[in-house]
XYZ file of C-alpha atoms in Angstrom:
775
model
C 79.603 -46.177 105.128
C 80.143 -46.918 101.493
C 79.089 -50.497 102.132
C 75.893 -49.262 103.759
C 75.150 -47.003 100.863
C 75.824 -49.791 98.442
C 73.463 -52.018 100.446
C 70.710 -49.474 100.236
C 71.133 -49.136 96.507
C 71.022 -52.851 96.117
C 67.909 -53.082 98.353
C 66.266 -50.336 96.313
C 66.906 -52.236 93.084
C 65.566 -55.397 94.661
C 62.439 -53.544 95.873
C 61.902 -52.157 92.415
C 62.018 -55.627 90.973
C 59.603 -56.879 93.593
C 57.082 -53.946 93.447
C 57.181 -53.384 89.704
C 54.597 -56.129 88.975
C 52.587 -55.173 92.063
C 52.478 -51.559 90.917
C 51.469 -52.664 87.517
C 48.640 -54.765 88.967
C 47.544 -51.989 91.302
C 47.583 -49.471 88.487
C 45.359 -51.610 86.354
C 42.933 -52.234 89.280
C 42.843 -48.554 90.107
C 41.985 -47.653 86.595
C 39.310 -50.299 86.611
C 37.842 -48.997 89.858
C 37.996 -45.472 88.553
C 36.204 -46.530 85.427
C 33.604 -48.362 87.413
C 33.106 -45.316 89.604
C 32.836 -43.021 86.622
C 30.392 -45.384 84.915
C 28.350 -45.503 88.125
C 28.336 -41.724 88.357
C 27.321 -41.389 84.729
C 24.646 -44.076 85.124
C 23.244 -42.442 88.226
C 23.252 -39.105 86.433
C 21.463 -40.576 83.437
C 18.947 -42.398 85.615
C 18.525 -39.348 87.793
C 18.043 -37.153 84.758
C 15.566 -39.614 83.286
C 13.731 -39.803 86.600
C 13.737 -36.043 86.825
C 12.352 -35.781 83.310
C 9.738 -38.445 84.196
C 8.743 -36.568 87.355
C 8.575 -33.283 85.467
C 6.473 -34.852 82.719
C 4.284 -36.559 85.315
C 3.732 -33.308 87.146
C 3.142 -31.393 83.913
C 0.510 -33.946 82.963
C -1.064 -33.755 86.402
C -3.885 -31.250 86.570
C -4.043 -29.163 89.705
C -6.991 -29.786 91.954
C -9.515 -27.065 92.663
C -12.031 -27.033 95.480
C -14.304 -24.589 93.678
C -17.807 -25.968 93.006
C -16.945 -29.294 94.650
C -20.339 -29.261 96.358
C -22.129 -29.625 93.004
C -22.491 -33.408 93.186
C -24.638 -34.337 96.145
C -27.838 -36.063 97.197
C -31.095 -34.331 96.371
C -33.830 -34.601 98.985
C -37.531 -34.484 98.158
C -39.684 -33.364 101.085
C -43.339 -33.533 102.020
C -45.394 -32.510 105.014
C -47.042 -35.184 107.113
C -50.449 -34.838 108.760
C -48.831 -33.117 111.761
C -47.364 -30.424 109.495
C -43.806 -31.709 109.895
C -41.347 -31.595 107.018
C -40.342 -35.168 106.270
C -38.326 -36.862 103.562
C -40.548 -38.216 100.789
C -37.703 -39.562 98.649
C -34.055 -39.042 97.758
C -32.309 -38.745 94.403
C -28.673 -39.685 94.082
C -26.021 -39.900 91.408
C -25.537 -43.617 90.776
C -26.881 -44.400 94.229
C -24.405 -42.171 96.074
C -25.915 -40.320 99.003
C -24.279 -36.937 99.605
C -25.425 -33.817 101.426
C -23.140 -30.797 101.523
C -22.605 -28.921 104.767
C -20.290 -25.943 105.224
C -17.614 -26.269 107.901
C -19.304 -23.700 110.097
C -22.299 -26.032 110.296
C -20.201 -29.041 111.291
C -19.506 -29.104 115.051
C -15.891 -28.850 116.184
C -16.022 -32.220 117.922
C -17.005 -33.854 114.610
C -14.084 -32.144 112.888
C -11.697 -33.250 115.653
C -12.940 -36.839 115.578
C -11.902 -37.138 111.925
C -8.663 -35.182 112.309
C -7.418 -37.359 115.165
C -8.655 -40.471 113.425
C -6.881 -39.769 110.145
C -4.242 -37.048 110.477
C -3.047 -35.910 113.917
C -0.605 -33.404 112.429
C -3.102 -32.004 109.926
C -2.687 -28.432 111.149
C 1.145 -28.688 111.228
C 2.147 -30.146 107.835
C 2.054 -28.644 104.348
C -0.022 -31.343 102.717
C 2.439 -34.221 103.118
C 3.328 -35.626 106.549
C 6.830 -37.118 106.087
C 6.919 -38.181 109.728
C 3.712 -40.093 109.167
C 5.125 -41.704 106.014
C 8.243 -42.914 107.892
C 6.085 -44.257 110.716
C 3.902 -46.042 108.187
C 6.987 -47.591 106.519
C 8.362 -48.713 109.871
C 5.047 -50.237 110.870
C 4.762 -51.984 107.513
C 8.221 -53.542 107.982
C 7.234 -54.745 111.434
C 4.029 -56.241 110.056
C 1.521 -53.568 111.179
C -0.072 -51.931 108.197
C -1.216 -48.357 108.557
C -1.822 -45.490 106.189
C 0.457 -42.530 105.788
C -1.928 -40.345 103.761
C -2.894 -36.978 105.137
C -6.409 -35.571 105.054
C -5.215 -33.390 102.178
C -4.069 -36.455 100.223
C -7.292 -38.316 100.992
C -9.283 -35.307 99.804
C -7.401 -35.401 96.509
C -8.048 -39.137 96.178
C -11.758 -38.621 96.818
C -11.930 -35.740 94.365
C -10.090 -37.441 91.513
C -11.038 -41.080 92.027
C -7.313 -41.746 91.447
C -6.937 -44.820 93.678
C -4.364 -47.202 92.093
C -2.289 -48.910 94.797
C -0.161 -51.617 93.160
C 2.887 -51.628 90.893
C 3.909 -48.822 88.585
C 0.403 -47.321 88.573
C 0.372 -47.198 92.354
C 3.745 -45.426 92.480
C 2.683 -42.933 89.820
C -0.574 -42.232 91.667
C 1.271 -41.657 94.942
C 3.703 -39.246 93.324
C 0.849 -37.316 91.718
C -0.951 -37.248 95.031
C 2.087 -35.881 96.923
C 2.575 -33.173 94.315
C -1.085 -32.229 94.282
C -1.260 -32.155 98.086
C 1.570 -29.637 98.304
C 0.017 -27.515 95.549
C -3.439 -27.677 97.142
C -2.164 -26.377 100.462
C -0.572 -23.430 98.669
C -3.926 -22.263 97.319
C -6.438 -23.196 100.020
C -6.721 -22.904 103.775
C -6.868 -25.861 106.122
C -10.540 -25.094 106.737
C -11.275 -25.240 102.995
C -9.588 -28.616 102.710
C -11.180 -30.042 105.847
C -14.660 -28.912 104.744
C -14.223 -30.684 101.418
C -12.879 -33.816 103.082
C -15.746 -34.026 105.576
C -18.234 -33.810 102.721
C -16.459 -36.348 100.492
C -15.279 -39.027 102.912
C -16.814 -42.445 102.058
C -18.718 -43.941 104.998
C -20.141 -47.221 103.593
C -23.578 -47.956 102.134
C -22.869 -45.470 99.302
C -22.883 -42.697 101.907
C -20.440 -39.828 101.491
C -19.850 -37.060 103.985
C -20.735 -36.489 107.611
C -24.204 -35.013 106.996
C -25.448 -37.997 104.984
C -23.844 -40.318 107.558
C -25.588 -38.517 110.438
C -28.891 -38.908 108.576
C -28.340 -42.569 107.811
C -26.804 -43.913 111.002
C -28.592 -41.751 113.578
C -31.508 -40.008 111.802
C -30.002 -36.682 112.870
C -28.574 -33.533 111.419
C -24.801 -33.411 111.878
C -25.344 -30.552 114.351
C -27.334 -32.902 116.578
C -24.698 -35.651 116.920
C -23.289 -36.489 120.337
C -19.542 -36.954 120.781
C -19.938 -40.743 120.847
C -22.015 -40.707 117.661
C -19.503 -38.468 115.908
C -16.595 -40.717 116.883
C -18.446 -43.861 115.800
C -18.895 -42.303 112.345
C -15.251 -41.225 112.183
C -14.296 -44.798 113.098
C -15.761 -46.034 109.807
C -13.180 -44.318 107.606
C -10.149 -46.682 107.739
C -12.169 -49.610 106.417
C -15.739 -48.523 105.734
C -17.220 -51.987 105.210
C -15.554 -53.708 108.157
C -15.950 -50.731 110.487
C -19.646 -50.131 109.824
C -21.244 -49.671 113.285
C -24.410 -51.529 112.265
C -22.967 -54.594 110.537
C -19.626 -54.795 112.408
C -20.114 -53.111 115.775
C -17.086 -54.844 117.370
C -14.667 -53.465 114.759
C -16.209 -50.030 114.999
C -15.925 -50.086 118.786
C -12.241 -50.971 118.653
C -11.491 -48.073 116.338
C -13.878 -45.861 118.347
C -11.783 -46.271 121.504
C -8.514 -45.530 119.672
C -9.899 -42.245 118.319
C -11.392 -41.268 121.662
C -8.006 -41.805 123.348
C -6.241 -39.709 120.708
C -8.732 -36.893 121.214
C -8.151 -37.017 124.974
C -4.348 -37.113 124.614
C -4.392 -34.110 122.300
C -6.670 -32.083 124.556
C -9.620 -32.080 122.133
C -11.947 -33.414 124.840
C -11.969 -33.467 128.632
C -11.863 -36.523 130.850
C -15.532 -36.055 131.673
C -16.455 -35.950 127.958
C -14.264 -38.984 127.379
C -16.022 -40.990 130.078
C -19.482 -39.943 128.903
C -18.740 -40.906 125.305
C -17.130 -44.183 126.297
C -20.220 -45.232 128.239
C -22.918 -43.825 125.945
C -25.308 -46.350 124.360
C -25.612 -45.786 120.634
C -29.030 -45.954 118.935
C -28.344 -46.730 115.293
C -31.065 -46.354 112.636
C -29.660 -47.311 109.240
C -32.070 -45.411 106.971
C -31.828 -42.334 104.773
C -35.448 -41.502 105.633
C -34.476 -38.501 107.701
C -37.019 -36.537 109.685
C -35.774 -33.149 110.822
C -38.146 -33.086 113.812
C -37.044 -34.039 117.296
C -38.297 -37.597 116.961
C -35.624 -40.289 117.280
C -36.660 -41.971 114.046
C -39.302 -41.971 111.376
C -41.381 -44.813 110.014
C -40.957 -45.137 106.257
C -44.625 -45.964 105.832
C -45.570 -42.571 107.216
C -44.061 -40.780 104.256
C -44.518 -43.168 101.367
C -46.793 -45.932 100.216
C -43.726 -48.025 99.516
C -41.612 -50.109 101.881
C -38.266 -48.562 100.987
C -36.617 -46.077 98.690
C -35.077 -48.718 96.446
C -38.473 -49.660 95.014
C -40.178 -48.157 91.981
C -41.017 -44.525 92.651
C -44.616 -43.349 92.815
C -46.408 -41.475 90.039
C -46.208 -38.358 92.182
C -42.433 -38.565 92.538
C -42.102 -39.124 88.795
C -44.135 -35.965 88.223
C -41.889 -34.042 90.641
C -38.777 -35.179 88.780
C -40.241 -34.277 85.390
C -41.331 -30.839 86.575
C -37.920 -30.123 88.120
C -36.245 -31.146 84.866
C -38.571 -28.834 82.925
C -37.678 -25.983 85.300
C -33.939 -26.634 84.868
C -34.265 -26.908 81.074
C -35.908 -23.510 80.884
C -33.670 -21.859 83.493
C -30.299 -23.158 82.279
C -30.986 -23.873 78.588
C -30.039 -27.551 78.860
C -31.460 -30.850 77.623
C -33.738 -33.108 79.646
C -30.955 -35.636 80.274
C -28.610 -32.883 81.418
C -31.330 -31.540 83.692
C -31.925 -34.994 85.156
C -28.217 -35.470 85.885
C -28.109 -32.025 87.471
C -31.113 -32.851 89.625
C -29.702 -36.174 90.845
C -26.267 -34.827 91.698
C -26.941 -31.221 92.667
C -27.749 -31.559 96.350
C -31.115 -29.822 95.968
C -33.891 -29.631 98.514
C -37.300 -29.948 96.872
C -40.485 -29.169 98.753
C -43.468 -30.879 97.166
C -47.185 -30.150 97.387
C -48.184 -33.762 98.026
C -50.818 -34.623 100.625
C -49.433 -37.924 101.865
C -52.777 -39.231 103.060
C -54.501 -38.493 99.757
C -51.613 -39.884 97.719
C -51.508 -43.138 99.674
C -55.276 -43.548 99.383
C -55.226 -42.985 95.629
C -52.363 -45.422 95.209
C -54.229 -48.027 97.225
C -57.426 -47.608 95.188
C -55.587 -47.870 91.881
C -53.610 -50.988 92.743
C -56.553 -53.283 92.032
C -58.652 -53.104 88.871
C -61.645 -54.734 90.542
C -61.649 -52.296 93.449
C -61.630 -49.418 91.018
C -64.239 -50.590 88.520
C -66.151 -53.043 90.695
C -66.760 -55.521 87.864
C -65.033 -58.178 85.782
C -64.429 -56.146 82.649
C -61.397 -55.892 80.400
C -58.302 -55.508 82.562
C -56.519 -53.653 79.764
C -58.811 -50.738 80.549
C -56.793 -47.916 82.083
C -57.497 -44.882 84.208
C -55.777 -41.894 85.789
C -56.697 -39.528 88.609
C -55.434 -36.179 89.842
C -56.312 -34.003 92.825
C -55.234 -30.419 93.482
C -56.256 -27.441 95.572
C -57.496 -24.078 94.324
C -53.983 -22.627 94.085
C -52.869 -25.298 91.636
C -50.955 -27.356 94.196
C -51.243 -30.998 93.135
C -52.023 -33.065 96.230
C -52.153 -36.513 94.690
C -51.869 -38.278 91.347
C -51.949 -41.788 89.921
C -51.156 -42.443 86.301
C -52.431 -45.973 85.802
C -54.294 -48.973 87.172
C -52.331 -51.777 88.825
C -48.828 -51.985 90.211
C -46.389 -49.427 88.820
C -43.666 -51.318 86.998
C -40.908 -48.803 86.318
C -39.600 -45.412 87.420
C -40.333 -42.464 85.150
C -42.782 -44.556 83.140
C -45.956 -43.346 81.442
C -48.064 -41.146 83.689
C -51.469 -40.997 82.013
C -52.545 -38.091 84.211
C -49.762 -35.762 83.111
C -48.378 -37.117 79.838
C -51.210 -38.720 77.838
C -53.206 -36.368 75.613
C -56.737 -37.575 74.884
C -59.955 -36.182 73.453
C -61.872 -34.408 76.268
C -65.319 -34.706 74.739
C -68.001 -32.821 76.648
C -65.608 -32.030 79.509
C -64.441 -29.094 77.408
C -67.842 -27.364 77.402
C -67.689 -25.421 80.718
C -64.236 -23.998 80.009
C -64.478 -23.403 76.244
C -67.976 -22.029 75.775
C -70.381 -21.792 78.725
C -68.153 -19.826 81.119
C -67.013 -17.403 78.425
C -70.591 -16.741 77.298
C -71.665 -16.137 80.906
C -68.713 -13.817 81.424
C -69.546 -11.841 78.279
C -73.211 -11.557 79.367
C -74.356 -13.436 76.255
C -76.256 -16.059 78.235
C -77.759 -16.372 81.703
C -78.938 -19.187 83.953
C -82.304 -19.282 82.188
C -81.503 -18.450 78.585
C -83.436 -20.826 76.307
C -81.804 -23.064 73.723
C -83.533 -25.298 71.242
C -82.179 -28.843 71.178
C -81.704 -28.928 67.425
C -78.599 -29.122 65.257
C -76.757 -26.564 63.188
C -77.017 -26.758 59.415
C -74.043 -25.965 57.173
C -73.452 -25.782 53.489
C -71.280 -28.778 52.636
C -70.619 -29.709 49.012
C -69.434 -33.154 50.042
C -72.929 -34.058 51.236
C -75.527 -35.387 48.783
C -78.011 -32.614 49.470
C -75.373 -29.926 49.860
C -75.869 -29.477 53.602
C -74.485 -31.052 56.752
C -76.558 -31.413 59.935
C -74.434 -31.261 63.093
C -74.029 -32.140 65.985
C -75.927 -35.074 67.446
C -76.451 -35.588 71.168
C -75.417 -38.734 72.977
C -77.278 -38.047 76.206
C -80.882 -38.017 74.996
C -83.432 -40.756 74.633
C -84.047 -39.955 70.964
C -81.331 -42.183 69.508
C -82.650 -41.945 65.945
C -81.658 -38.333 65.482
C -80.038 -37.401 68.791
C -82.279 -34.310 69.116
C -85.428 -33.662 71.146
C -86.445 -30.363 69.471
C -87.293 -29.084 72.925
C -86.320 -25.789 74.535
C -84.022 -26.047 77.549
C -82.605 -23.491 79.925
C -78.822 -22.998 79.985
C -78.265 -24.910 83.223
C -80.345 -27.814 81.905
C -78.300 -27.959 78.730
C -75.128 -28.176 80.803
C -76.419 -30.792 83.234
C -77.588 -32.985 80.340
C -74.476 -32.240 78.278
C -76.343 -31.288 75.095
C -73.930 -30.997 72.199
C -76.369 -28.844 70.273
C -76.322 -26.100 72.895
C -72.520 -26.089 73.109
C -72.367 -25.737 69.337
C -74.838 -22.851 69.400
C -72.876 -21.047 72.134
C -69.594 -21.483 70.256
C -71.336 -20.100 67.168
C -72.349 -17.024 69.147
C -68.890 -16.538 70.639
C -66.967 -17.627 67.503
C -64.507 -20.526 67.640
C -61.535 -18.143 67.693
C -62.742 -16.500 70.908
C -63.167 -19.926 72.533
C -59.703 -20.990 71.347
C -58.132 -17.861 72.809
C -59.827 -18.522 76.145
C -58.444 -22.055 76.329
C -54.982 -21.384 74.934
C -54.030 -18.002 76.334
C -56.009 -17.746 79.561
C -56.290 -21.381 80.644
C -52.879 -22.298 79.199
C -53.922 -25.513 77.460
C -50.905 -25.534 75.168
C -51.674 -28.821 73.421
C -54.226 -26.997 71.258
C -53.301 -26.695 67.607
C -53.468 -23.293 65.986
C -52.481 -24.902 62.707
C -50.954 -28.346 62.348
C -50.640 -30.438 59.192
C -53.758 -28.943 57.713
C -55.781 -29.202 60.938
C -56.732 -26.499 63.421
C -58.577 -26.331 66.724
C -59.921 -22.891 65.819
C -63.082 -24.554 64.601
C -66.591 -25.488 65.682
C -66.107 -29.162 66.478
C -62.972 -28.836 68.662
C -64.409 -25.925 70.634
C -67.937 -27.372 70.945
C -67.476 -31.076 71.668
C -63.738 -31.400 72.303
C -62.665 -33.001 69.034
C -59.148 -31.586 69.436
C -56.281 -32.263 67.052
C -53.927 -33.468 69.801
C -56.176 -33.825 72.807
C -55.493 -32.557 76.307
C -53.931 -33.981 79.455
C -55.986 -34.779 82.523
C -53.759 -32.413 84.500
C -54.382 -29.472 82.199
C -58.142 -29.835 81.974
C -58.424 -30.317 85.749
C -56.265 -27.239 86.321
C -58.641 -25.226 84.136
C -61.644 -26.216 86.266
C -60.229 -24.534 89.375
C -61.726 -21.245 88.150
C -65.189 -22.505 89.129
C -64.300 -22.802 92.810
C -61.890 -19.938 93.449
C -63.606 -16.932 91.924
C -62.324 -17.218 88.365
C -58.576 -17.332 89.106
C -56.149 -19.520 87.169
C -53.091 -20.881 88.996
C -50.581 -22.979 87.123
C -50.664 -26.503 88.518
C -47.505 -27.645 90.265
C -46.133 -30.640 92.114
C -43.272 -28.547 93.518
C -43.604 -25.571 95.835
C -39.905 -24.701 96.159
C -36.432 -25.801 95.043
C -33.292 -24.843 96.976
C -29.774 -25.510 95.683
C -26.968 -26.917 97.815
C -26.128 -23.435 99.142
C -29.709 -22.713 100.205
C -30.428 -20.338 97.326
C -33.957 -20.446 95.875
C -33.974 -21.913 92.357
C -37.771 -22.049 91.997
C -40.710 -20.928 94.076
C -44.374 -21.437 93.279
C -46.248 -18.264 92.465
C -49.413 -17.751 94.473
C -50.645 -14.900 92.287
C -53.469 -16.066 90.048
C -54.604 -14.796 86.644
C -58.195 -13.627 86.286
C -59.902 -15.705 83.593
C -63.531 -14.858 84.286
C -65.125 -12.612 86.878
C -65.941 -13.841 90.371
C -69.653 -13.492 89.563
C -69.359 -15.500 86.341
C -67.417 -18.185 88.181
C -70.125 -18.543 90.821
C -72.958 -18.683 88.286
C -71.060 -21.497 86.529
C -70.476 -23.125 89.925
C -74.216 -23.252 90.565
C -74.939 -24.585 87.078
C -72.391 -27.376 87.508
C -73.880 -28.249 90.886
C -77.046 -29.314 89.033
C -74.979 -31.809 86.998
C -74.732 -33.768 90.257
C -77.858 -32.790 92.185
C -80.400 -33.113 89.371
C -82.040 -36.449 88.668
C -81.271 -35.837 84.978
C -77.685 -34.704 85.545
C -74.939 -36.802 83.952
C -72.930 -36.755 87.202
C -75.710 -37.692 89.623
C -74.046 -40.995 90.595
C -71.208 -39.052 92.260
C -73.486 -37.253 94.715
C -71.873 -36.844 98.149
C -73.295 -36.977 101.638
C -73.182 -33.506 103.217
C -70.556 -32.000 100.897
C -71.253 -29.921 97.795
C -69.913 -31.279 94.535
C -69.893 -29.505 91.181
C -68.890 -31.482 88.135
C -68.927 -32.169 84.441
C -68.726 -35.504 82.694
C -67.090 -35.984 79.330
C -67.618 -38.571 76.620
C -66.182 -38.576 73.134
C -68.488 -39.306 70.226
C -66.801 -42.644 69.577
C -66.795 -43.678 73.273
C -63.007 -44.024 73.373
C -62.473 -41.621 76.297
C -64.687 -40.859 79.271
C -64.022 -38.201 81.917
C -65.241 -36.791 85.192
C -63.965 -33.464 86.514
C -65.322 -32.723 89.969
C -64.793 -29.848 92.385
C -65.575 -29.818 96.106
C -65.049 -26.807 98.377
C -61.469 -27.974 99.046
C -60.365 -30.020 96.052
C -60.311 -29.971 92.256
C -60.173 -33.489 90.836
C -60.070 -35.145 87.438
C -60.665 -38.736 86.322
C -60.008 -40.279 82.908
C -60.850 -43.801 81.715
C -59.853 -45.390 78.418
C -57.437 -47.707 76.657
C -53.814 -46.857 75.912
C -54.568 -47.690 72.293
C -57.944 -45.951 71.905
C -60.952 -48.168 71.238
C -64.641 -48.269 72.123
C -65.174 -48.505 75.880
C -68.916 -49.055 75.699
C -71.688 -47.236 77.476
C -71.975 -49.296 80.655
C -69.236 -47.520 82.623
C -70.091 -44.445 84.666
C -67.195 -42.114 85.462
C -69.377 -40.536 88.158
C -69.571 -43.913 89.904
C -65.853 -44.568 89.474
C -65.015 -41.095 90.802
C -67.081 -41.727 93.910
C -65.417 -45.133 94.401
C -62.021 -43.468 94.250
C -62.530 -40.130 95.977
C -65.902 -40.160 97.675
C -64.674 -41.031 101.161
C -61.908 -38.400 100.974
C -64.347 -35.720 99.807
C -66.959 -36.517 102.437
C -64.334 -36.035 105.158
C -63.654 -32.416 104.115
C -63.933 -29.681 106.699
C -65.524 -27.262 104.224
C -68.981 -28.397 103.158
C -70.223 -25.651 100.827
C -68.755 -23.207 98.329
C -68.443 -19.567 99.314
C -71.174 -17.493 97.585
C -70.351 -14.404 95.527
C -71.751 -11.043 96.633
C -72.007 -10.155 92.954
C -74.528 -12.943 92.285
C -78.185 -12.865 93.280
C -80.908 -15.489 93.357
C -84.089 -14.668 91.516
C -87.301 -16.480 90.616
C -87.593 -16.955 86.883
C -90.540 -17.966 84.750
C -90.221 -21.575 83.630
C -92.140 -20.691 80.458
C -89.958 -17.876 79.150
C -86.765 -17.863 81.235
C -87.339 -14.222 82.159
C -87.562 -13.010 85.747
C -90.959 -14.093 87.027
C -93.670 -11.467 86.964
C -96.938 -11.350 88.922
C -98.725 -13.423 86.254
C -96.185 -16.288 86.207
C -97.601 -19.326 87.942
C -94.659 -21.685 87.298
C -91.340 -20.426 88.655
C -87.981 -21.693 89.842
C -84.821 -20.243 91.375
C -81.887 -19.183 89.259
C -78.525 -17.522 89.892
C -77.719 -14.307 88.071
C -74.918 -11.802 87.901
C -76.059 -8.440 89.237
C -74.868 -6.958 85.946
C -76.889 -9.332 83.766
C -80.381 -10.007 85.111
C -83.051 -10.866 82.479
C -86.098 -8.672 82.044
C -89.406 -9.339 83.781
C -91.839 -11.715 82.100
C -95.038 -10.017 80.885
C -97.062 -13.110 81.597
C -98.079 -13.751 77.962
C -95.853 -16.862 77.822
C -95.766 -17.092 74.015
C -93.383 -19.798 72.749
C -92.545 -20.761 69.168
C -94.350 -23.846 67.969
C -92.619 -27.031 66.861
C -94.296 -30.112 65.494
C -93.393 -33.423 63.964
C -93.533 -32.229 60.360
C -91.563 -29.019 60.574
C -88.734 -29.199 63.057
C -86.659 -26.133 63.851
C -83.001 -26.422 62.957
C -80.468 -23.749 63.842
C -78.458 -22.869 60.774
C -75.374 -20.846 60.004
C -73.327 -20.742 56.829
C -75.204 -20.397 53.571
C -78.755 -19.948 54.945
C -80.353 -16.536 55.215
C -83.179 -16.253 57.729
C -83.609 -14.253 60.926
C -86.414 -16.203 62.543
C -84.327 -17.777 65.331
C -82.702 -14.476 66.202
C -86.095 -12.816 66.423
C -87.409 -15.510 68.750
C -84.414 -15.954 71.050
C -82.328 -12.818 70.831
C -79.244 -14.951 70.106
C -76.842 -13.504 67.559
C -75.037 -15.183 64.667
C -77.496 -18.088 64.602
C -80.663 -18.568 62.602
C -83.626 -20.895 62.148
C -84.446 -23.089 59.156
C -87.254 -25.589 58.648
C -86.556 -29.191 57.704
C -88.718 -32.268 57.483
C -89.038 -34.724 60.359
C -86.954 -37.340 58.523
C -83.998 -35.000 58.569
C -84.179 -33.861 54.954
C -84.648 -30.211 54.075
């Protein structure tokens, strides 16, 4: 026993000797492993902490996404009515070419919603913004070589809202992390319907088209509500790769994706077997145009709504005018700049109803494309012209702002933006109509064709003789020294008569009529020492700044609608993306002159065309009444024709962009007829409606009074019931004029009452001067 014990002790000592170095080695290794483990733990903790800090900082720097006001950046549609009365697209405005039209979810059919859900995110209604099952499936498929996306509709909505689309490297990882965080946050604050509505209106669908409504318009010329199941699925099939899945350019790719989506919809119970079979076998009729017609027609021909071949070409003068007016409306309504208004218009998803008559606009554009067609000669091709046509409620039906091909969008429109001297075209609206309305003159009031005489210290003899006529045969003095009736003075455009009428009314009264009642706001009350409250501006149109063709034509509407002024407009209504009315044309007119005064002026202006001595006789129409007034500036730098038919108010201007002498050979009456004659002669209305407050009476051609029994020479005149001249006694005494003592109407600085005694006119007098013009 003792030997055994001794053996054990000896074996123990031997074991200690053997295991001592092993223990030492193992102890050192263990410590090393422990250290390595601890270092690993510390490293992981540091990295984890750093990553946590990075994630926190990334999330803190990541703004949360809001769906409020997302619909504020969408395609604006400009509409017109075609000859059948259908509302058709005239043009579209987009933000940087992007075509977007917002539709609320309730206006997007369920089958369209389902087509996109089962195309992009089968578990959309079951996840909280991030589909981890989808992510794992995407990773597995990527490893096996089949690439598919793992983004939910919520994540795609965020990507479309933010434009945050980095995919590679560090930036791609950071973007994905932000997207996951934002998706979870978005689903906390918004319903699935809110998110799906936004997605369906933002989803890119090739050709710069975004959203299902714009896609329905473009691919099928339909509203989204009108899409069939097959059409809806074909649009949803575009999403994974919009360019390569476009149903027009890559129908095979689209069809492949189409069938996958249709199967998913069937498997998930979104459609029945019958609907599946019908959609699978339906023939698709693709259009590929944003020219959308909301009628039941399958498609619409671009040429039926515009004079241009496509909407990528230079816009028409009419569309430019629409854009400018909308911007003016927005500037006033929202207190913003023009550029801000233009951006708002292009990206606001507005619907704009215009007043354009497509047939008239196309005809005007055609006439103005060729200089030789317009002027019918080989003159200076730098000569320019503009034309505008509106109805009697101020609705502009057509406009062209220059001769030849339009070269740029939003360029100079000479009809709406150029201010030029109106010359004699100002006479009916500044003086004649106001004097008729105030019962100062009648159809047969007599005016002596002789100038006014003013004290003027700058002249050698101390007096100035003004104005001369440019429509009489007496070119030496410009005056005939003959008596003329009011209507004759107007038809021959005598400057002397206009000056005399302004003198009777006072220039300030004429200015107030033009500025406050006819809203010609280019007039100058006082500007750099000049004013339009003066004889020359109010008599012969020598305005400080001039007037636009649009404004002067708008003023003339009072002669065909009973004296009512309606502000001219290219736009009848503007709706925002929610359908709220932003602007609506007012159809309530302002009374400028009485109905009776308007009709008396109407009949006077008819003689401008019908009389053999009228300045507008070359514009005479076949079977349709035309009233008009020509206009020529004293230096022949601007010539005008403003003409009214029973249906239309039109204006024509001719001149150079840099004013210079045009010459006397051109007739605006002839040009007007070349441009508008065939349109006017096709009118349904042939004559103007008479006024019950105006009567026809025979007047004595010797005195201008109502003809009495002893008057052998008479003619018919038009008179307001409230202002009929007295009856002629038959004595027919007229003041004498001869070649040695010519009668001159005088004002400032001359004291005589002879003219007032003879004519009954107030504030004007008569003075005798020699035949050579000296006094």
